[in-house]
Amino acid sequence: MLPLDLLPNISPRTCDSLRARGFVCIEDVAQATPDDLRTVKGIKTTAEVIHAHAVAYVNHEPFLIAPRPSDLLDTACAYLDIETDPFNGGVWSITIRSDDEPAQTVLVCDGLDPLSAPDDPRFHLTFSQAEGWDLARELLPANTPVLHWTGFDSGVMRQTAAEPTRSQLDAVMRDLHADVKRTVAFPLKSRSLKAVAPYLGFQWKAYDRWDLALADFKRWVYDGDANSFTRMRAYIHDDVDAMHVVMSWLRAVRWG
């Protein structure tokens, strides 16, 4: 039997309420109907999503919740991911790619003086967050949806980009994470990119931790360490490549 706490975004109190109504495992939830689940305290509008994730676990495959985002399926897209330093809130990298072009990165060295220039033409140095966003906008393909994972990237962009870049990016940035959550249930507890992309076969080459990337960035800045740069490059490029893998799967998958 699969425990109830494997279901995403379900509290211990809701798990207790499910057990009190006789749903002691995920298999019980999958065999019920959404209307059955709505009789459980704490479950109303989320009944369909909870049921869909239970079915995904039992069937060992993703389960369709809603139609795929039709406006993205036949449209060329770009992908964007940022890295920030939680100790000062600053953006230190903005990485982009398109469906047909490999990743490029804008490194933001605000107040920093790197010992060496990047040894990769896909990397561009800037020295303020506003300048970094301006360059990222110039590198992005025109009139293309710019997909990112969760609202974090767009929220930081609104706070750190200057006009007119802020308004131009705000008009095209779109949360792929929200589209995926709305569309499909995976047999996963987490819907983070670090969970969904590996489920679809993608693996980060160096590591999958932002803190290690930040440490490598600082080692490259202060020490000029080439190995640190190589690991950092792999991580931040893999983040946008992972989103491309998810979107490619969403375009290709067929149900029924």
Tab-separated table of C-alpha atoms in Angstrom:
chain	number	residue	atom	x	y	z
A	1	MET	CA	0.000	0.000	0.000
A	2	LEU	CA	1.201	3.490	-0.859
A	3	PRO	CA	1.023	5.970	2.039
A	4	LEU	CA	-1.189	9.015	1.706
A	5	ASP	CA	1.643	11.427	2.441
A	6	LEU	CA	3.131	10.694	-1.002
A	7	LEU	CA	0.364	12.845	-2.485
A	8	PRO	CA	1.543	16.402	-3.258
A	9	ASN	CA	0.317	19.416	-1.298
A	10	ILE	CA	-1.710	17.410	1.182
A	11	SER	CA	-1.397	18.220	4.876
A	12	PRO	CA	-1.074	15.707	7.734
A	13	ARG	CA	-4.474	16.900	8.975
A	14	THR	CA	-6.080	16.101	5.610
A	15	CYS	CA	-4.402	12.687	5.627
A	16	ASP	CA	-5.945	12.070	9.060
A	17	SER	CA	-9.345	13.138	7.737
A	18	LEU	CA	-9.000	10.751	4.796
A	19	ARG	CA	-8.154	7.864	7.120
A	20	ALA	CA	-11.127	8.730	9.330
A	21	ARG	CA	-13.367	8.302	6.258
A	22	GLY	CA	-11.803	4.939	5.382
A	23	PHE	CA	-9.220	6.088	2.798
A	24	VAL	CA	-6.113	4.615	4.406
A	25	CYS	CA	-3.813	4.496	1.374
A	26	ILE	CA	-3.384	5.974	-2.087
A	27	GLU	CA	-5.031	2.930	-3.648
A	28	ASP	CA	-8.226	3.706	-1.713
A	29	VAL	CA	-8.168	7.293	-2.993
A	30	ALA	CA	-7.676	6.128	-6.588
A	31	GLN	CA	-10.665	3.769	-6.364
A	32	ALA	CA	-12.926	6.550	-5.060
A	33	THR	CA	-14.487	9.339	-7.097
A	34	PRO	CA	-13.790	13.050	-6.651
A	35	ASP	CA	-17.302	13.382	-5.215
A	36	ASP	CA	-16.429	10.725	-2.619
A	37	LEU	CA	-13.340	12.705	-1.668
A	38	ARG	CA	-15.334	15.920	-1.283
A	39	THR	CA	-17.052	14.361	1.726
A	40	VAL	CA	-13.713	14.464	3.548
A	41	LYS	CA	-13.049	17.460	5.770
A	42	GLY	CA	-10.570	19.819	4.114
A	43	ILE	CA	-11.142	18.539	0.575
A	44	LYS	CA	-13.430	20.462	-1.726
A	45	THR	CA	-11.982	22.137	-4.833
A	46	THR	CA	-8.856	19.947	-4.718
A	47	ALA	CA	-10.741	16.638	-4.987
A	48	GLU	CA	-10.094	16.159	-8.722
A	49	VAL	CA	-6.378	16.904	-8.394
A	50	ILE	CA	-5.924	14.606	-5.383
A	51	HIS	CA	-7.755	11.838	-7.210
A	52	ALA	CA	-5.682	12.361	-10.357
A	53	HIS	CA	-2.405	12.029	-8.455
A	54	ALA	CA	-3.640	8.876	-6.739
A	55	VAL	CA	-4.536	7.341	-10.120
A	56	ALA	CA	-1.112	8.338	-11.470
A	57	TYR	CA	0.588	6.513	-8.590
A	58	VAL	CA	-1.529	3.385	-8.974
A	59	ASN	CA	-1.098	3.251	-12.765
A	60	HIS	CA	2.605	4.193	-12.621
A	61	GLU	CA	2.124	6.848	-15.281
A	62	PRO	CA	1.071	10.498	-15.630
A	63	PHE	CA	-2.650	11.224	-15.575
A	64	LEU	CA	-4.302	13.992	-17.601
A	65	ILE	CA	-6.144	16.561	-15.486
A	66	ALA	CA	-7.024	19.131	-18.152
A	67	PRO	CA	-6.326	19.783	-21.842
A	68	ARG	CA	-2.752	20.649	-22.692
A	69	PRO	CA	-2.022	24.371	-23.233
A	70	SER	CA	-2.991	24.561	-26.894
A	71	ASP	CA	-1.404	27.970	-27.433
A	72	LEU	CA	2.044	26.500	-26.689
A	73	LEU	CA	1.863	23.158	-28.473
A	74	ASP	CA	2.599	24.439	-31.983
A	75	THR	CA	4.423	27.621	-30.984
A	76	ALA	CA	8.169	28.102	-30.768
A	77	CYS	CA	9.120	28.899	-27.174
A	78	ALA	CA	12.055	30.279	-25.253
A	79	TYR	CA	13.095	29.266	-21.748
A	80	LEU	CA	14.514	31.397	-18.940
A	81	ASP	CA	15.984	30.629	-15.538
A	82	ILE	CA	17.688	32.877	-13.027
A	83	GLU	CA	20.012	32.263	-10.119
A	84	THR	CA	20.018	34.556	-7.109
A	85	ASP	CA	22.151	34.957	-4.020
A	86	PRO	CA	19.786	34.538	-1.040
A	87	PHE	CA	22.225	36.400	1.187
A	88	ASN	CA	21.795	39.679	-0.687
A	89	GLY	CA	18.819	38.967	-2.961
A	90	GLY	CA	20.777	39.798	-6.084
A	91	VAL	CA	20.497	38.054	-9.452
A	92	TRP	CA	23.843	36.597	-10.508
A	93	SER	CA	22.830	34.714	-13.653
A	94	ILE	CA	20.093	34.840	-16.283
A	95	THR	CA	20.090	31.858	-18.628
A	96	ILE	CA	17.981	31.578	-21.764
A	97	ARG	CA	17.510	29.166	-24.643
A	98	SER	CA	14.985	28.604	-27.395
A	99	ASP	CA	13.528	25.436	-28.863
A	100	ASP	CA	16.135	25.483	-31.639
A	101	GLU	CA	19.126	27.225	-30.045
A	102	PRO	CA	21.371	26.191	-27.135
A	103	ALA	CA	21.572	28.030	-23.845
A	104	GLN	CA	23.227	31.380	-23.319
A	105	THR	CA	23.935	32.974	-19.955
A	106	VAL	CA	24.215	36.544	-18.771
A	107	LEU	CA	26.415	36.653	-15.665
A	108	VAL	CA	25.673	39.597	-13.394
A	109	CYS	CA	28.833	40.605	-11.551
A	110	ASP	CA	27.335	43.510	-9.618
A	111	GLY	CA	30.130	44.905	-7.454
A	112	LEU	CA	32.435	42.060	-8.456
A	113	ASP	CA	35.615	41.932	-10.530
A	114	PRO	CA	36.139	38.414	-11.902
A	115	LEU	CA	39.767	37.366	-12.198
A	116	SER	CA	39.162	35.918	-15.646
A	117	ALA	CA	36.693	36.265	-18.477
A	118	PRO	CA	34.357	33.334	-19.244
A	119	ASP	CA	36.030	30.836	-21.571
A	120	ASP	CA	32.734	30.247	-23.380
A	121	PRO	CA	31.209	32.564	-26.030
A	122	ARG	CA	27.741	31.650	-24.767
A	123	PHE	CA	28.491	33.612	-21.561
A	124	HIS	CA	28.142	37.380	-21.357
A	125	LEU	CA	29.381	39.571	-18.500
A	126	THR	CA	27.347	42.476	-17.130
A	127	PHE	CA	27.837	44.514	-13.996
A	128	SER	CA	24.327	45.422	-12.864
A	129	GLN	CA	21.022	43.572	-12.646
A	130	ALA	CA	19.262	46.068	-14.922
A	131	GLU	CA	22.027	45.719	-17.516
A	132	GLY	CA	21.797	41.948	-17.240
A	133	TRP	CA	18.050	41.942	-17.898
A	134	ASP	CA	18.458	44.342	-20.811
A	135	LEU	CA	20.975	42.014	-22.441
A	136	ALA	CA	18.865	38.923	-21.763
A	137	ARG	CA	15.917	40.600	-23.482
A	138	GLU	CA	18.078	41.371	-26.512
A	139	LEU	CA	19.245	37.757	-26.709
A	140	LEU	CA	15.732	36.300	-26.526
A	141	PRO	CA	13.893	35.640	-29.808
A	142	ALA	CA	11.255	38.247	-30.574
A	143	ASN	CA	7.508	37.590	-30.217
A	144	THR	CA	8.063	34.288	-28.414
A	145	PRO	CA	6.593	33.009	-25.137
A	146	VAL	CA	9.349	32.894	-22.510
A	147	LEU	CA	8.709	29.937	-20.207
A	148	HIS	CA	10.044	29.752	-16.652
A	149	TRP	CA	9.439	27.455	-13.679
A	150	THR	CA	7.269	28.968	-10.890
A	151	GLY	CA	6.550	32.621	-10.345
A	152	PHE	CA	9.912	33.239	-8.689
A	153	ASP	CA	11.681	34.254	-11.904
A	154	SER	CA	9.017	36.679	-13.065
A	155	GLY	CA	8.665	38.152	-9.582
A	156	VAL	CA	12.396	38.829	-9.307
A	157	MET	CA	12.447	40.225	-12.840
A	158	ARG	CA	9.760	42.774	-11.957
A	159	GLN	CA	11.833	43.901	-8.980
A	160	THR	CA	15.258	44.055	-10.650
A	161	ALA	CA	14.752	44.898	-14.347
A	162	ALA	CA	14.382	48.472	-15.558
A	163	GLU	CA	11.913	49.879	-18.072
A	164	PRO	CA	11.228	49.237	-20.877
A	165	THR	CA	12.707	45.735	-20.382
A	166	ARG	CA	10.473	45.057	-17.379
A	167	SER	CA	7.238	45.630	-19.290
A	168	GLN	CA	8.470	43.852	-22.416
A	169	LEU	CA	9.456	40.717	-20.498
A	170	ASP	CA	6.370	40.813	-18.291
A	171	ALA	CA	4.234	40.609	-21.434
A	172	VAL	CA	5.858	37.378	-22.677
A	173	MET	CA	7.010	35.493	-19.559
A	174	ARG	CA	4.849	32.493	-18.675
A	175	ASP	CA	4.947	30.038	-15.784
A	176	LEU	CA	5.410	26.561	-17.272
A	177	HIS	CA	5.179	25.059	-13.786
A	178	ALA	CA	1.629	26.405	-13.453
A	179	ASP	CA	0.694	25.008	-16.880
A	180	VAL	CA	2.079	21.574	-15.963
A	181	LYS	CA	0.301	21.523	-12.581
A	182	ARG	CA	-2.970	22.480	-14.256
A	183	THR	CA	-2.587	19.881	-17.011
A	184	VAL	CA	-1.092	16.669	-15.670
A	185	ALA	CA	-0.616	14.704	-12.463
A	186	PHE	CA	2.679	12.859	-12.104
A	187	PRO	CA	3.225	9.998	-9.637
A	188	LEU	CA	5.484	12.327	-7.659
A	189	LYS	CA	5.232	14.076	-4.303
A	190	SER	CA	6.983	17.170	-5.658
A	191	ARG	CA	6.243	19.145	-8.813
A	192	SER	CA	9.611	20.893	-8.726
A	193	LEU	CA	11.677	20.916	-11.908
A	194	LYS	CA	14.266	18.779	-10.082
A	195	ALA	CA	11.573	16.094	-9.670
A	196	VAL	CA	9.573	16.317	-12.910
A	197	ALA	CA	12.479	16.479	-15.386
A	198	PRO	CA	14.288	13.386	-13.975
A	199	TYR	CA	10.981	11.507	-14.078
A	200	LEU	CA	10.955	12.263	-17.820
A	201	GLY	CA	14.526	11.009	-18.208
A	202	PHE	CA	16.588	14.183	-17.772
A	203	GLN	CA	19.627	14.309	-15.497
A	204	TRP	CA	21.722	17.247	-14.347
A	205	LYS	CA	25.321	16.580	-15.377
A	206	ALA	CA	27.240	18.124	-12.473
A	207	TYR	CA	24.736	18.543	-9.624
A	208	ASP	CA	21.181	19.754	-9.123
A	209	ARG	CA	21.690	22.199	-6.230
A	210	TRP	CA	21.570	25.984	-6.500
A	211	ASP	CA	23.861	26.426	-3.487
A	212	LEU	CA	26.663	24.459	-5.136
A	213	ALA	CA	26.289	26.571	-8.276
A	214	LEU	CA	26.503	29.772	-6.229
A	215	ALA	CA	29.617	28.488	-4.451
A	216	ASP	CA	31.208	27.612	-7.797
A	217	PHE	CA	30.309	31.041	-9.189
A	218	LYS	CA	32.067	32.709	-6.267
A	219	ARG	CA	35.132	30.472	-6.640
A	220	TRP	CA	35.313	31.414	-10.309
A	221	VAL	CA	34.948	35.140	-9.535
A	222	TYR	CA	37.459	35.287	-6.708
A	223	ASP	CA	39.918	32.540	-7.660
A	224	GLY	CA	39.463	32.184	-11.423
A	225	ASP	CA	38.905	28.451	-10.910
A	226	ALA	CA	38.159	26.862	-14.294
A	227	ASN	CA	36.670	23.655	-12.845
A	228	SER	CA	34.210	25.696	-10.802
A	229	PHE	CA	33.156	27.549	-13.942
A	230	THR	CA	32.642	24.254	-15.798
A	231	ARG	CA	30.386	22.846	-13.073
A	232	MET	CA	28.445	26.089	-12.740
A	233	ARG	CA	27.947	26.267	-16.511
A	234	ALA	CA	26.594	22.721	-16.595
A	235	TYR	CA	24.100	23.400	-13.818
A	236	ILE	CA	22.628	26.671	-15.062
A	237	HIS	CA	22.401	25.421	-18.643
A	238	ASP	CA	20.816	22.171	-17.505
A	239	ASP	CA	18.049	24.133	-15.769
A	240	VAL	CA	16.761	25.602	-19.040
A	241	ASP	CA	17.413	22.344	-20.915
A	242	ALA	CA	15.264	20.553	-18.320
A	243	MET	CA	12.358	22.913	-19.008
A	244	HIS	CA	12.767	22.260	-22.718
A	245	VAL	CA	12.534	18.513	-22.016
A	246	VAL	CA	9.304	18.998	-20.043
A	247	MET	CA	7.748	21.163	-22.756
A	248	SER	CA	8.826	18.721	-25.483
A	249	TRP	CA	7.183	15.882	-23.553
A	250	LEU	CA	4.011	17.916	-23.085
A	251	ARG	CA	3.852	18.528	-26.835
A	252	ALA	CA	4.439	14.882	-27.720
A	253	VAL	CA	2.411	13.001	-25.097
A	254	ARG	CA	-0.897	11.475	-26.100
A	255	TRP	CA	-3.630	10.162	-23.826
A	256	GLY	CA	-6.269	7.654	-24.762
